[in-house]
Short mmCIF file of C-alpha atoms in Angstrom, two decimals:
data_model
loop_
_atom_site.label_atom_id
_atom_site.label_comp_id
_atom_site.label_asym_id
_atom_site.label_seq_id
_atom_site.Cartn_x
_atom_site.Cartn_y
_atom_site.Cartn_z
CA UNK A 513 0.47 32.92 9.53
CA UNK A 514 -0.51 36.32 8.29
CA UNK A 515 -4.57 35.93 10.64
CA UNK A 516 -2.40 34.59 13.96
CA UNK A 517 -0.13 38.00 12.77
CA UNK A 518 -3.52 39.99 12.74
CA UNK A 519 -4.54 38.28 15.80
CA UNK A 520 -1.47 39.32 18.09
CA UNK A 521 -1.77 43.01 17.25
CA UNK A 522 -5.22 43.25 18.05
CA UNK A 523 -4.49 41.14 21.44
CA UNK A 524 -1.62 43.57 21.77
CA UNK A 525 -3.79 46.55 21.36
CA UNK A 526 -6.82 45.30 23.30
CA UNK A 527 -4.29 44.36 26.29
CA UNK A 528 -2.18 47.65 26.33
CA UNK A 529 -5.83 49.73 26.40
CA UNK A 530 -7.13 48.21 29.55
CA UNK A 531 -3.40 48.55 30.96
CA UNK A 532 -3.63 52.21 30.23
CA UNK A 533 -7.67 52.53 31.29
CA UNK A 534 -6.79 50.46 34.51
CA UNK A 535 -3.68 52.73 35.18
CA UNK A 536 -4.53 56.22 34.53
CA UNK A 537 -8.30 55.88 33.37
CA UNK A 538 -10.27 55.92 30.61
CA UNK A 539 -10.57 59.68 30.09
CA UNK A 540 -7.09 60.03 30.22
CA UNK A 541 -5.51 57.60 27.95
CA UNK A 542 -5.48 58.60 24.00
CA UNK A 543 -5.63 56.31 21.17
CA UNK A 544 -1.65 57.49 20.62
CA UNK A 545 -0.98 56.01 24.01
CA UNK A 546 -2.10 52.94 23.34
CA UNK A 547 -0.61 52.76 19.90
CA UNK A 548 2.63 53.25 21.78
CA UNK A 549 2.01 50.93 24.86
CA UNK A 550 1.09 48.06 22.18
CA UNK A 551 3.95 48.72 19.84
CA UNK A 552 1.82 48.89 17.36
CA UNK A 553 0.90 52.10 14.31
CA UNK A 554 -1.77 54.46 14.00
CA UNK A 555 -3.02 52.35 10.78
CA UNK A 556 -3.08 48.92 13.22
CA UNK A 557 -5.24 50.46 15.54
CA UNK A 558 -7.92 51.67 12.84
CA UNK A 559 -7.92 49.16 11.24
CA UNK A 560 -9.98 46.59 13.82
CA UNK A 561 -11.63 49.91 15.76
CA UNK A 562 -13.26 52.99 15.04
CA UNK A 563 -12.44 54.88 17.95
CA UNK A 564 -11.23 54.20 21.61
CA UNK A 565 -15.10 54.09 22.46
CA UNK A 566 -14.87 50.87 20.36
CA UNK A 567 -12.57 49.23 22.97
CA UNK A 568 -15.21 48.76 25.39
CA UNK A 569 -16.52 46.03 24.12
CA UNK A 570 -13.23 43.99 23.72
CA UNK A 571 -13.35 42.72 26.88
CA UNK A 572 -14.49 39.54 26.21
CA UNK A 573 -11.80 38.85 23.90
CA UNK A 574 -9.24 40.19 26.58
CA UNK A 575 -11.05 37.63 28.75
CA UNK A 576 -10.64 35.05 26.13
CA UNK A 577 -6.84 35.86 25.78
CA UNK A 578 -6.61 35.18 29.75
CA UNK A 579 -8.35 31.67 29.34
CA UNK A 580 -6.25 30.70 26.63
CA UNK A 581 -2.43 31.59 28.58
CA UNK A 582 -4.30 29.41 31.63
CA UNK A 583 -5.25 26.62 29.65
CA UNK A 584 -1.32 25.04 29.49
CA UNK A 585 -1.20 25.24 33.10
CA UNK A 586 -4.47 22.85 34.06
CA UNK A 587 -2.84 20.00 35.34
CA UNK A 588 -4.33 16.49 33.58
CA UNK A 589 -4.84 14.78 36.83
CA UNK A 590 -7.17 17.83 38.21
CA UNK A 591 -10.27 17.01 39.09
CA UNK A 592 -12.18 18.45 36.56
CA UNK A 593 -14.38 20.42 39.40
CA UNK A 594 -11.30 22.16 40.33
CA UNK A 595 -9.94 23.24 37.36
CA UNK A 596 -13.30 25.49 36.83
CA UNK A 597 -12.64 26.25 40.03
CA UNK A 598 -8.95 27.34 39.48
CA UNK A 599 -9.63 29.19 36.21
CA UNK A 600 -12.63 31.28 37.94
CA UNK A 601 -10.27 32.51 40.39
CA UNK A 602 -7.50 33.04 38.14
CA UNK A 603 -10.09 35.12 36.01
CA UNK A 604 -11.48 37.11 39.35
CA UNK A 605 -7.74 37.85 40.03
CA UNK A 606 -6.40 39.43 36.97
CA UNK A 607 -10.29 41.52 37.14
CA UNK A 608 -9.19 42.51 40.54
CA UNK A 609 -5.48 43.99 39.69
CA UNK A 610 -5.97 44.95 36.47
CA UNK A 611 -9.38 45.85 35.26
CA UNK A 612 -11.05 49.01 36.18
CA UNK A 613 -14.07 48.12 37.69
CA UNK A 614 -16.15 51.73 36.33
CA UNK A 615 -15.52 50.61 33.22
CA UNK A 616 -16.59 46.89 33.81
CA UNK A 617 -19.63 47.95 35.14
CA UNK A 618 -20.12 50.21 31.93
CA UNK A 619 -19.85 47.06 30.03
CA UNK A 620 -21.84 44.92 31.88
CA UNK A 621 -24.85 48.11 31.50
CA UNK A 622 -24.05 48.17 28.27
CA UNK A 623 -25.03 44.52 27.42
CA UNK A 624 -28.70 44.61 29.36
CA UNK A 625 -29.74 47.72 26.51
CA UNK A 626 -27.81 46.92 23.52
CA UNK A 627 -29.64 45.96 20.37
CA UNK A 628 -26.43 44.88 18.77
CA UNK A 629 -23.54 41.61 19.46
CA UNK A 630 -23.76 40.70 23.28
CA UNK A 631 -20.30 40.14 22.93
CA UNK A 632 -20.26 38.14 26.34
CA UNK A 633 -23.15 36.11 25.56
CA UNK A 634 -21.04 34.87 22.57
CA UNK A 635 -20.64 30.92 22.59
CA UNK A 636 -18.17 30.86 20.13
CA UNK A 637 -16.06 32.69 22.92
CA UNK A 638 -12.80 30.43 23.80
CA UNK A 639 -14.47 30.69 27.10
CA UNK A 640 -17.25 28.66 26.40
CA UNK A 641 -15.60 26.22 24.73
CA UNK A 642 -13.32 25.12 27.05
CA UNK A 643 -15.94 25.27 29.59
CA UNK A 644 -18.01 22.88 27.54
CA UNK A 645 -14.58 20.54 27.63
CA UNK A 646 -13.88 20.47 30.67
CA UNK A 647 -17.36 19.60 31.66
CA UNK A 648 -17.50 16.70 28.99
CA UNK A 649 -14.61 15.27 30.37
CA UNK A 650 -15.46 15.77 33.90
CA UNK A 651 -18.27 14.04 33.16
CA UNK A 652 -17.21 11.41 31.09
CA UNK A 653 -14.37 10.46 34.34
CA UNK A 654 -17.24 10.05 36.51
CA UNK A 655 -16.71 13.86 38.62
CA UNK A 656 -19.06 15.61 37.46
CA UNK A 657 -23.09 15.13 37.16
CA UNK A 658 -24.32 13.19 34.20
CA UNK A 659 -27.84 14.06 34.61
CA UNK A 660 -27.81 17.56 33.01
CA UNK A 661 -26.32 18.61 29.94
CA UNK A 662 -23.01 20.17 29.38
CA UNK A 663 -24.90 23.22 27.62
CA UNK A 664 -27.15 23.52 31.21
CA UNK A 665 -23.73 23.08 33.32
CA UNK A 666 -22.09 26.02 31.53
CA UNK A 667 -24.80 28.18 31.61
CA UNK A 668 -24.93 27.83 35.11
CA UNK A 669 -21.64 28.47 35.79
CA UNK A 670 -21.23 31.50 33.37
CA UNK A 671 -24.38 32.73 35.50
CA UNK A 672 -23.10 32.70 38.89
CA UNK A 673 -19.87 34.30 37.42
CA UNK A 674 -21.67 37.10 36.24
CA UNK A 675 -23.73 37.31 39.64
CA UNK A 676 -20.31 37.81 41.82
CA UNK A 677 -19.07 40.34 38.86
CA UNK A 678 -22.54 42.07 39.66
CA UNK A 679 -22.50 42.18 42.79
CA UNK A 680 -18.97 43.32 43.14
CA UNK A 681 -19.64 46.59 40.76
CA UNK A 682 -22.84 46.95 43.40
CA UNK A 683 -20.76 47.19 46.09
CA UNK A 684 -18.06 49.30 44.03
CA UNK A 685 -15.45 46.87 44.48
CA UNK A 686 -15.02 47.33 48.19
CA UNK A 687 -13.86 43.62 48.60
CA UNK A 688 -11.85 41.17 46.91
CA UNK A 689 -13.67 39.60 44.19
CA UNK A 690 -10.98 36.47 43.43
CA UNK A 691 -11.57 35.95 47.31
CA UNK A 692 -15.23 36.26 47.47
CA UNK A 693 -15.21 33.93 44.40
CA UNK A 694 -13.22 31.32 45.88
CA UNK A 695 -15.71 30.96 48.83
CA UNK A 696 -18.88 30.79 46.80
CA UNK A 697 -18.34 29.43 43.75
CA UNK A 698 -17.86 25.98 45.42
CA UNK A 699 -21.32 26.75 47.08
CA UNK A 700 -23.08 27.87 44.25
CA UNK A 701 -21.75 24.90 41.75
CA UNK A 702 -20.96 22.05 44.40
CA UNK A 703 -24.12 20.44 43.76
CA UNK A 704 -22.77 19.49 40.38
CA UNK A 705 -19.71 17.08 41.41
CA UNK A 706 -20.50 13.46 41.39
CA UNK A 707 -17.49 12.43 42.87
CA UNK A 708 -18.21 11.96 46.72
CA UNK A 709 -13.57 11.66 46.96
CA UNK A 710 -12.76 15.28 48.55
CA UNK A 711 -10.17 17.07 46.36
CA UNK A 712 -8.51 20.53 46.80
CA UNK A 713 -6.50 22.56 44.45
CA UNK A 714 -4.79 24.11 47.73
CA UNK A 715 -1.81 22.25 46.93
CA UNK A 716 -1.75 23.29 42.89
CA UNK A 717 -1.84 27.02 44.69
CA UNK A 718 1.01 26.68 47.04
CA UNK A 719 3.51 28.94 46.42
CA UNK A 720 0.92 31.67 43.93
CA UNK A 721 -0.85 33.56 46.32
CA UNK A 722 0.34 37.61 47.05
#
């Protein structure tokens, strides 16, 4: 009980910083603000980081924290093709309204020179594991190809995801990247369905669009 305790505050901290850097920016958001946004105490915060520099590289688990609220609301009779395609929007959406993209991009720099944890490279991730499910299964049911490997599936996938994050810092976030997303992640990935039976998750999103 006590590590899920431990767990929550640092989710709690983690997700009130990026409220805060996504709000009023990173420059202007002190480590008391954030104690107080996460409900939290000075010690809390110190304890699991140095510094508010040391923030920047909780993203992942922020992402992580996203995957794991979605993963109750993948419906069991989704083809498994459109459930990674419903969790890469769903990702690409809470980037878009709540993640400031300067200090995505910092991140994403800050990976390619780093001699230290590539925190998003990390397969341990909840990310890649439940990509790695629903692959297996997809591929078990007969929708997705059987001729690769779940490890070379994922890998592709997690690379076109970080193309369209790429591209969007590029282009400084002058479109919508859930949108963009939506439109060429079936491209980029359709290759991989077996299944020749057209399915949509248009209907699962009826009703959840802005």
């Amino acid at each position: 009980m006590a590590k899920k305790n431990n767990r929550n505050t640092k989710s709690r901290i983690i997700a009130a910083a990026w409220k805060l850097f996504y709000e009023q920016g990173y420059d202007d958001t002190t480590v008391e603000e954030i104690v107080e946004e996460s409900g939290t105490s000075k010690g809390s915060f110190y304890h699991y980081f140095n510094g508010k520099d040391a923030l920047l590289g909780s993203l992942s688990e922020l992402f992580d924290d996203k995957y794991t609220e979605l993963i109750p609301t993948l419906k069991e009779d989704m083809h498994s093709f459109d459930k990674l395609m419903y969790l890469n929007r769903e990702m690409f959406r809470m980037i878009d309204n709540s993640i400031s993209l300067d200090l995505l991009a910092r991140l994403y720099s800050s990976q390619l020179i780093t001699t230290g944890e590539r925190h998003l490279m990390d397969h341990n991730r909840v990310y890649y594991k439940l990509l790695r499910q629903i692959t297996a299964e997809g591929q078990q049911k007969g929708e997705l190809r059987d001729d690769i490997s779940v490890n070379e599936f994922v890998k592709t996938y997690a690379l076109c995801e970080r193309a369209l994050i790429y591209d969007w810092c590029l282009c400084s976030g002058e479109y919508s990247l859930s949108r963009y997303a939506a439109e060429m992640m079936p491209r980029f990935m359709g290759g991989f369905r077996k299944s020749s039976k057209a399915h949509s998750i248009q209907a699962f999103d009826e009703g959840t669009e802005e």
